[in-house]
Coordinates of C-alpha atoms and ligand atoms in Angstrom, one line a residue:
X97 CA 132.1 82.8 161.6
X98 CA 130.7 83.4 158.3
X99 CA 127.2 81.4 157.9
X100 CA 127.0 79.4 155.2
X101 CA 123.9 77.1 155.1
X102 CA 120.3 78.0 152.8
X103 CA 117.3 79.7 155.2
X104 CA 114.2 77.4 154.9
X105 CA 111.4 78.3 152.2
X106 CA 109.2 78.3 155.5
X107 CA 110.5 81.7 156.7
X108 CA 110.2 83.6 153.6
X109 CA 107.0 85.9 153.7
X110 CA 105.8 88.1 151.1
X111 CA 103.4 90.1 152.7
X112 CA 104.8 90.5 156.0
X113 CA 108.0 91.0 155.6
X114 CA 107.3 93.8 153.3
X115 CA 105.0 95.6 155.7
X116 CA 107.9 95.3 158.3
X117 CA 110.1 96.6 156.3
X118 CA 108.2 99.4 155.2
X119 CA 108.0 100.4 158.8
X120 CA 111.6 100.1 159.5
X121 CA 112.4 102.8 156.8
X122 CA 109.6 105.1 158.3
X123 CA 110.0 104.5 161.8
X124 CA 113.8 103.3 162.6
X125 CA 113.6 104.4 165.8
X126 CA 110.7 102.2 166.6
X127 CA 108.4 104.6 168.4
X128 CA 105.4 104.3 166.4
X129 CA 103.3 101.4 168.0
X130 CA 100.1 102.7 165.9
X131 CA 99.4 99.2 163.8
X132 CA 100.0 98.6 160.4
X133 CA 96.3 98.4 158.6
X134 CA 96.0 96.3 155.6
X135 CA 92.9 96.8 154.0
X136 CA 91.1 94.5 151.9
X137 CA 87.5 95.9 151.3
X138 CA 85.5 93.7 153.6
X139 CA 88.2 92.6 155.8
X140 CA 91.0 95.1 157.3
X141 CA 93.9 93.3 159.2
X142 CA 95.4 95.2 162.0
X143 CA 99.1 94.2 162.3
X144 CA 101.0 94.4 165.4
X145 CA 103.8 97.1 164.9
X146 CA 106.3 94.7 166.7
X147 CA 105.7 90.7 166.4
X148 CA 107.8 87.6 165.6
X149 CA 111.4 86.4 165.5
X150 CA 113.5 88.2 167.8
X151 CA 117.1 88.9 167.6
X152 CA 117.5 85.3 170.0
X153 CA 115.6 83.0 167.9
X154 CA 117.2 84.4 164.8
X155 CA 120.3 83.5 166.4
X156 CA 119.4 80.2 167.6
X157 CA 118.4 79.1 164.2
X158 CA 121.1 80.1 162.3
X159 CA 123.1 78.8 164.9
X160 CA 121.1 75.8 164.8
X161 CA 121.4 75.1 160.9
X162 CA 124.9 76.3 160.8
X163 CA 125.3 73.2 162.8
X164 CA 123.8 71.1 160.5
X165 CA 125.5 72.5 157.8
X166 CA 128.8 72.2 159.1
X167 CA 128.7 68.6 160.2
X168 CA 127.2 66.9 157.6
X169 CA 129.2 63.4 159.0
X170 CA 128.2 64.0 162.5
X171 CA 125.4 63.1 164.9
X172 CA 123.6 66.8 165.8
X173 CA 121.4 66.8 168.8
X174 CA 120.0 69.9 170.6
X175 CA 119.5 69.4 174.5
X176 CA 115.9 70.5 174.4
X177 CA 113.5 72.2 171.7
X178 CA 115.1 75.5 170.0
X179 CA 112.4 77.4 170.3
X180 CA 108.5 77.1 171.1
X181 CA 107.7 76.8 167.4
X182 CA 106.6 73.2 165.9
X183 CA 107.7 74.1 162.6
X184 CA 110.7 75.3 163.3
X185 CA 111.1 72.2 165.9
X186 CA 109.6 69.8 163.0
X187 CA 112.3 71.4 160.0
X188 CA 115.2 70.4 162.6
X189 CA 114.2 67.0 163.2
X190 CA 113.6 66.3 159.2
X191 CA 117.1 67.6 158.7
X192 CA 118.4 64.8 161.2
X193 CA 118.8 67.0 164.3
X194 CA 117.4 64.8 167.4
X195 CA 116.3 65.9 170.6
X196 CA 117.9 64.6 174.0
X197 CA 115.0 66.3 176.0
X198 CA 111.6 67.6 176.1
X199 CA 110.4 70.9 176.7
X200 CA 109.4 69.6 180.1
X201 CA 112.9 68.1 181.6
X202 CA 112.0 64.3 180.8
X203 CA 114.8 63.1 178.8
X204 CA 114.1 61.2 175.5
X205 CA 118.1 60.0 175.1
X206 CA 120.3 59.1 178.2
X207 CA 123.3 61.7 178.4
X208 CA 125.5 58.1 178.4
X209 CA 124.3 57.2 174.4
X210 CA 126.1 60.4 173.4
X211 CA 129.4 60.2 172.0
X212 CA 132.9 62.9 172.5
X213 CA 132.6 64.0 169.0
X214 CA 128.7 64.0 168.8
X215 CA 127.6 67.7 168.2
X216 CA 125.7 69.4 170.8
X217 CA 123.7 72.5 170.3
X218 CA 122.3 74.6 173.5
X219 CA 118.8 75.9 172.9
X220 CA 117.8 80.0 172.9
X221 CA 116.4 79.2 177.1
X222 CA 120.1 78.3 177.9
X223 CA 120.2 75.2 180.2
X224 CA 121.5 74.2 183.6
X225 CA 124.9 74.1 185.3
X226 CA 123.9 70.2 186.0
X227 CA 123.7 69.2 182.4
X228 CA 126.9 71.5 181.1
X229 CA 128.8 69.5 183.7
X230 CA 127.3 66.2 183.0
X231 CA 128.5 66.9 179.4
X232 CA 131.9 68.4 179.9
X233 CA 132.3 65.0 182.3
X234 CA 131.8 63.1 178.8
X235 CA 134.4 65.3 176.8
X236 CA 131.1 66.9 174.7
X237 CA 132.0 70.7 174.3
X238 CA 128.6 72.6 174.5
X239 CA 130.2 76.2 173.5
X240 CA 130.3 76.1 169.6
X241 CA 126.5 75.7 169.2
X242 CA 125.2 77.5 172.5
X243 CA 122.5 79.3 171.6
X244 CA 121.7 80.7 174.3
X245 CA 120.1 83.9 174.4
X246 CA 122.3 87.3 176.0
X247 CA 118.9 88.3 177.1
X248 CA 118.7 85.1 179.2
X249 CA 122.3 85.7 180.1
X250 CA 121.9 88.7 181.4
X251 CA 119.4 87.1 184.0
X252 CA 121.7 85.3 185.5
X253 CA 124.8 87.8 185.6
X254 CA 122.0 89.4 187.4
X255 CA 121.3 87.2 189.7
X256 CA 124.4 86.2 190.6
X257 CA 125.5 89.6 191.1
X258 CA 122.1 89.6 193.9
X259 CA 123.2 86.5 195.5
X260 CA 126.8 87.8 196.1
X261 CA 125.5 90.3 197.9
X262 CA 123.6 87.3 200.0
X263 CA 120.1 88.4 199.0
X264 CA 117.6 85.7 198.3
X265 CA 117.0 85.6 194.1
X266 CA 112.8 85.4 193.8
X267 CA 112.2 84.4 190.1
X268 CA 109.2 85.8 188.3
X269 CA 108.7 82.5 186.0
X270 CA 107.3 79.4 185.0
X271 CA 109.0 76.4 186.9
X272 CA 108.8 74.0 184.4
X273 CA 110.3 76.3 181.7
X274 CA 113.4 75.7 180.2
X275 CA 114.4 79.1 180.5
X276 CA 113.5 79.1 184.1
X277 CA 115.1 75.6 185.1
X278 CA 118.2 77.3 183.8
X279 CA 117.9 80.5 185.7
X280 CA 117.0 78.4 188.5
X281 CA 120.4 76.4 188.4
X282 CA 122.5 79.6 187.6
X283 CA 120.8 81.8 190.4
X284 CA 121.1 79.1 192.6
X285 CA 125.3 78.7 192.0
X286 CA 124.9 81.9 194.2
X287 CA 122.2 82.5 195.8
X288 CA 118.8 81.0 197.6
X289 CA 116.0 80.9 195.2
X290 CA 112.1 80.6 195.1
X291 CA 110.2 80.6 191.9
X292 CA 106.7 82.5 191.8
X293 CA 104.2 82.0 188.8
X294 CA 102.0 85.2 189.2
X295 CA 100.4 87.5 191.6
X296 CA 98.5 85.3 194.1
X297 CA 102.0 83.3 194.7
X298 CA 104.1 86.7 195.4
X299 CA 101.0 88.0 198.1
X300 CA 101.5 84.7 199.9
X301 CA 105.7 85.2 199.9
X302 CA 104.5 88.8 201.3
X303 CA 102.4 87.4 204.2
X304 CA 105.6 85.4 204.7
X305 CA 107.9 88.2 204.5
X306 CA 105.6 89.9 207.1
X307 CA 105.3 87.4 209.6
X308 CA 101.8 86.9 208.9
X309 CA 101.5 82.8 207.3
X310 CA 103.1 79.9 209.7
X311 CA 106.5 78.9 208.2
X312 CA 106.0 75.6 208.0
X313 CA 103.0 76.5 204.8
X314 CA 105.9 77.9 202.7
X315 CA 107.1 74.1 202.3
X316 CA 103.3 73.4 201.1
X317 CA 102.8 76.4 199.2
X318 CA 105.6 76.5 197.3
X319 CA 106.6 72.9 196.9
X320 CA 109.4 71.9 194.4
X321 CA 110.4 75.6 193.9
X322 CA 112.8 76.5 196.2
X323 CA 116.4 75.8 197.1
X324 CA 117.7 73.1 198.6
X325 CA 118.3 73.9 202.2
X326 CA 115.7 77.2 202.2
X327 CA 114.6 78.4 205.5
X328 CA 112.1 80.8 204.8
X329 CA 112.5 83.1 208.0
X330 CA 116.7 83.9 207.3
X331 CA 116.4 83.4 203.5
X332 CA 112.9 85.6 203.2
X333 CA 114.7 88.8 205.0
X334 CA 116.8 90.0 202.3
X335 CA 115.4 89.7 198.6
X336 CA 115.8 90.9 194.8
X337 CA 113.2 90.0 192.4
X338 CA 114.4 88.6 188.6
X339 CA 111.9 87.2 185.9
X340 CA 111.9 84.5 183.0
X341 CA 112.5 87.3 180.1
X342 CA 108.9 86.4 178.9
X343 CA 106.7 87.5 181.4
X344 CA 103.8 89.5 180.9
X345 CA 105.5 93.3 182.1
X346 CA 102.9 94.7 184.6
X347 CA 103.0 91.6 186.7
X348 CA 106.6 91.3 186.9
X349 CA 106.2 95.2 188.4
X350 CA 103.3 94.4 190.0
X351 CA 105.0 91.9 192.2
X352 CA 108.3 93.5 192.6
X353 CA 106.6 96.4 194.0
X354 CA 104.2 94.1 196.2
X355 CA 107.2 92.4 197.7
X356 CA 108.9 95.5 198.3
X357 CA 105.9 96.9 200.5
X358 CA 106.1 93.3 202.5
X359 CA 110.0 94.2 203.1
X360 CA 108.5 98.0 204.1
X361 CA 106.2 96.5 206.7
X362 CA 108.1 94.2 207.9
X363 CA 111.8 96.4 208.7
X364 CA 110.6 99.7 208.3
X365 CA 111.2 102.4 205.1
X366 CA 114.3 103.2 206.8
X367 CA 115.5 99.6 206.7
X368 CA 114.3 98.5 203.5
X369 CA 117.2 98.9 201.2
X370 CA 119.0 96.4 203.4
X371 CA 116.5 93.7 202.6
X372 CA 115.5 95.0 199.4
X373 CA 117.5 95.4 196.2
X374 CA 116.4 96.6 193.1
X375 CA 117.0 95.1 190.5
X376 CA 114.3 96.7 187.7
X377 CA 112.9 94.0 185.4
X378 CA 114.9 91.6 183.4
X379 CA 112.2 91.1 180.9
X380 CA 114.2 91.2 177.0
X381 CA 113.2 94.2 175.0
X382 CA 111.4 92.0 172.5
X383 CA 109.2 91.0 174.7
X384 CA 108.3 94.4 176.0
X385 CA 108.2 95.6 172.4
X386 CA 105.5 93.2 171.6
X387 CA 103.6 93.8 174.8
X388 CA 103.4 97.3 173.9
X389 CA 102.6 96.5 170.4
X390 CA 100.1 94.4 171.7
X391 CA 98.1 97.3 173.9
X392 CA 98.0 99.5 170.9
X393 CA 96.4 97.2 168.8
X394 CA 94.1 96.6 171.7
X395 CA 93.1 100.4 172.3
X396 CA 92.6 100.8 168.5
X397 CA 90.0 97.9 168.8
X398 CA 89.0 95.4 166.6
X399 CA 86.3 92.7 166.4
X400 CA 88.2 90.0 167.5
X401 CA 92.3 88.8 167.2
X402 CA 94.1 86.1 166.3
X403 CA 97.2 85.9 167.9
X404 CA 99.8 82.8 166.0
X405 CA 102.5 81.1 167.5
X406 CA 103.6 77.4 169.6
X407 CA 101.4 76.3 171.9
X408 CA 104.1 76.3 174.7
X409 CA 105.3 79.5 174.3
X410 CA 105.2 81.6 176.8
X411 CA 105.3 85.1 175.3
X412 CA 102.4 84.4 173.0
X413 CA 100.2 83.3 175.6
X414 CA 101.0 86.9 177.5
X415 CA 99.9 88.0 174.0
X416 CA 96.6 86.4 174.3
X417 CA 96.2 87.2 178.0
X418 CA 96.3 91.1 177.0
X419 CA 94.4 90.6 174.0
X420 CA 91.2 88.3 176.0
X421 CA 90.3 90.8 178.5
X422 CA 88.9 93.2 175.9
X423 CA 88.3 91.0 172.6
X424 CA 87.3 87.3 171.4
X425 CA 90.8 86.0 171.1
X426 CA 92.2 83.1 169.2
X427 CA 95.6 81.4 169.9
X428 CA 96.3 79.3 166.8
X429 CA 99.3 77.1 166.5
X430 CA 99.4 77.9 162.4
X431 CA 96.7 78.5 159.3
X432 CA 95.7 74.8 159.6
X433 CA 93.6 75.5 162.5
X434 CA 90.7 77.4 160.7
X435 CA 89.0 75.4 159.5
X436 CA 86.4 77.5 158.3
X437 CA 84.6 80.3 158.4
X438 CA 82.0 78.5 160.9
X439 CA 84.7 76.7 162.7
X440 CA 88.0 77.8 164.6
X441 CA 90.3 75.1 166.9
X442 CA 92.4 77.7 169.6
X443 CA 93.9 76.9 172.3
X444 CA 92.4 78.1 175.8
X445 CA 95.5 78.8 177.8
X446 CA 94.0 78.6 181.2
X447 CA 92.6 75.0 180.8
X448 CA 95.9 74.2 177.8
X449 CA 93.1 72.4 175.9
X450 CA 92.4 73.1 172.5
X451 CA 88.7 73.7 171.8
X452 CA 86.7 74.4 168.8
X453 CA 84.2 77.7 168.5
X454 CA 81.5 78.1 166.2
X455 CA 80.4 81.1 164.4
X456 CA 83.7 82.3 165.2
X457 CA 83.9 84.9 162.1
X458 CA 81.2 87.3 162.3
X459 CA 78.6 88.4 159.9
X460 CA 79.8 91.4 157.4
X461 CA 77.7 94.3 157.8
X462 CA 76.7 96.6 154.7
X463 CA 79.3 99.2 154.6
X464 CA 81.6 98.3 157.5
X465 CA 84.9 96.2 157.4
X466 CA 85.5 93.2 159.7
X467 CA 88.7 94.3 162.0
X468 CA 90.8 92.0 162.9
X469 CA 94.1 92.4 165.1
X470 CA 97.1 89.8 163.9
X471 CA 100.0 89.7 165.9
X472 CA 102.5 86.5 167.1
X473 CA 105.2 85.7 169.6
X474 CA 108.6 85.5 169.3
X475 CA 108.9 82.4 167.7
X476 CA 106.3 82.4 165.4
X477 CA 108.2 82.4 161.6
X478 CA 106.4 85.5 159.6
X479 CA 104.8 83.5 156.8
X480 CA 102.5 81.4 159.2
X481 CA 100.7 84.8 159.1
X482 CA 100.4 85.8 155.5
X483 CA 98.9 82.2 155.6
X484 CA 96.3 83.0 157.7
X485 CA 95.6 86.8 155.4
X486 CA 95.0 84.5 152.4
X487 CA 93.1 82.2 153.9
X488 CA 90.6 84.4 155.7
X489 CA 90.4 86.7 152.4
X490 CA 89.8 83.7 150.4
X491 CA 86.2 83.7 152.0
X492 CA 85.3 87.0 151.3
X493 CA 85.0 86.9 147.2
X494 CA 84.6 90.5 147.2
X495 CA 88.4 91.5 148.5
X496 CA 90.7 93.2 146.5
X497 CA 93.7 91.1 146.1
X498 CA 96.9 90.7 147.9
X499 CA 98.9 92.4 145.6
X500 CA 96.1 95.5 145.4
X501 CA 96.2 95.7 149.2
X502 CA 100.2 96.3 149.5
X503 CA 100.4 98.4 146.8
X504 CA 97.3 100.8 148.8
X505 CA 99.4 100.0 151.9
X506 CA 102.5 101.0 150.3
X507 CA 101.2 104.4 149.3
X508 CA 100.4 105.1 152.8
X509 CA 104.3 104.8 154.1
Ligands
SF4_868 S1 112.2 86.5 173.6 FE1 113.9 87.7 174.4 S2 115.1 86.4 175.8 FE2 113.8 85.1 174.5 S3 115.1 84.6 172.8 FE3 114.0 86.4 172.2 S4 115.3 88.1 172.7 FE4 116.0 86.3 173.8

């Protein structure tokens, strides 16, 4: 279908754009995760090789305005948020799109207010079997806007194709997610599932798996995220692991291989491909792009990062989590949140509060640039970061100017 409708101002960026283009032509194969360095005297930028929109949001939001554009005499809703990005979310709802839920489940507009020939657009996180039906009971087709992500898709062909083959579907994910509720619902047409959030949750399912934690605590433990109907001793005995596609990479392995060992222990090598399947990770390649991305910049060091993107995404806080164990790391929602060159309002994604830090820019010493890593999620539009370049630059008098920079960056590719 040919696309029709104008792309927002908000997504065009000068600076950034250009650098990623610039490393398109010199590295099409993307296997250069070496950062792009943008030097401006006092202050060099190190850019993440791979960052931002991925091929699903870009699809959801031309999906999204395409809607718009084609029904200017209709009501357009979107089941959830498109994406974890407020100003993406924000441009929607100005152009009249309204949201049925929020990113949590709790619905804002009763499925019986909606109408046969209202539009309905699926989000990039897909959404449940429960809700399609609910909709196709009203006569509301949700296939000409869905969204949803192949990526996400592939999860559950995935995990359907596990259950068939009656093992239990353990989801590496956030329950509340959409993304995960989705997965949840599709998995779940097939198979017994349990959702695990990290680690510590898959080396209790292993004590389970071995025989080693009472049944009865699985109920306790891992309340409100399992099947209906699960019974932990016949649904524990044959498993395949499957993730939300926006998992931080090592963990998913890490407990894939963890619960792999519990299945070793507990039937024997010789017996563990019966109660074990493979199923390697399901995480989408942009993710693991910018993971990788992500532990270059880190092992080129830098004074501190700044890592841009929604609050509730999930990628961009496995960004931050990389980035935090070796650096002062900021997780800013947009530009807006430095406030100055004393001040900087991040959010800590262990507590979810925002918090202010002081003296959060350090001193410039004689002769030696301030690094700084920039990178951002998925769903992070490119311009919120050449707002934060000319913001910081605009507090050191002494840079070169924007122009000046790409031209010297230019030279370099
Ligand atoms: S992060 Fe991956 S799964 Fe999510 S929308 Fe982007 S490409 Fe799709």
């Amino acid at each position: 279908m040919p696309r029709t409708f104008d792309v927002p101002d908000f997504f065009r960026s000068p600076i950034i754009s250009l650098i990623k283009h610039a490393r398109r032509i010199q590295d099409p194969r993307k296997r250069d995760l070496s950062p792009s360095i943008l030097n401006f005297g006092p202050v060099d930028f190190k850019i993440a090789r791979h960052f931002g929109f991925c091929f699903g949001v870009e699809n959801a939001i031309e999906i999204a305005y395409q809607a718009l554009d084609d029904n200017p005499d209709k009501r357009v809703f979107l089941l959830s948020e498109m994406i974890h990005n407020p100003h993406v979310n924000n441009d929607l709802k100005e152009r009249g799109i309204k949201f049925i839920s929020k990113t949590s489940g709790e619905q804002l507009i009763p499925f019986e207010e909606l109408h046969t020939d209202d539009v309905v657009i699926v989000p990039a996180f897909g959404t449940t079997i429960e809700i399609e039906n609910e909709l196709s009971e009203r006569n509301i087709s949700l296939h000409k806007y869905d969204t949803t992500c192949p990526f996400v898709e592939k999860v559950w062909t995935k995990s359907q194709e596990i259950g068939q083959q009656q093992y239990t579907v353990i989801i590496h994910g956030k329950r509340d997610h959409e993304e995960t509720r989705a997965t949840f619902s599709h998995a779940n047409a097939k198979a017994h599932v349990v959702v695990i959030l990290d680690i510590d949750e898959a080396k209790d399912l292993a004590r389970m798996i071995r025989g080693e934690m009472p049944e009865d605590l699985f109920y306790e433990r891992f309340k409100n995220c399992y099947s209906d109907g699960f019974n932990p001793k016949l649904h524990l005995s044959r498993i395949g692991v499957v993730n939300q596609t926006t998992m931080l990479a090592n963990e998913t392995e890490a407990i894939a291989n963890l619960l792999h060992q519990a299945i070793i222990s507990r039937y024997g090598e010789k017996n563990s491909r019966n109660h074990f399947i493979d199923t390697k990770d399901t995480l989408c390649y942009a993710t693991k792009e910018n993971q990788d991305a992500t532990l270059a910049l880190i092992e080129d060091g830098a004074d501190f990062a700044i890592i841009v993107g929604g609050y509730n995404s999930s990628n961009t806080s496995h960004l931050v989590e990389l980035c935090e164990a070796h650096m002062p790391t900021y997780f800013i929602r947009d530009v807006n949140e430095l406030i100055s060159p004393k001040q900087i309002r991040h959010l800590d994604i262990h507590t979810k509060k925002l918090m202010d830090t002081i003296n959060w820019l350090p001193e410039k010493e004689e002769g030696k640039a301030i690094k700084i890593i920039l990178t951002a999620g998925a769903s992070c539009p490119d311009v919120l970061l050449d707002e934060v370049i000319r913001k910081i630059i605009s507090w050191f008098p002494d840079s070169i100017s924007i122009n000046q920079a790409i031209s010297s960056y230019k030279d370099t590719y």
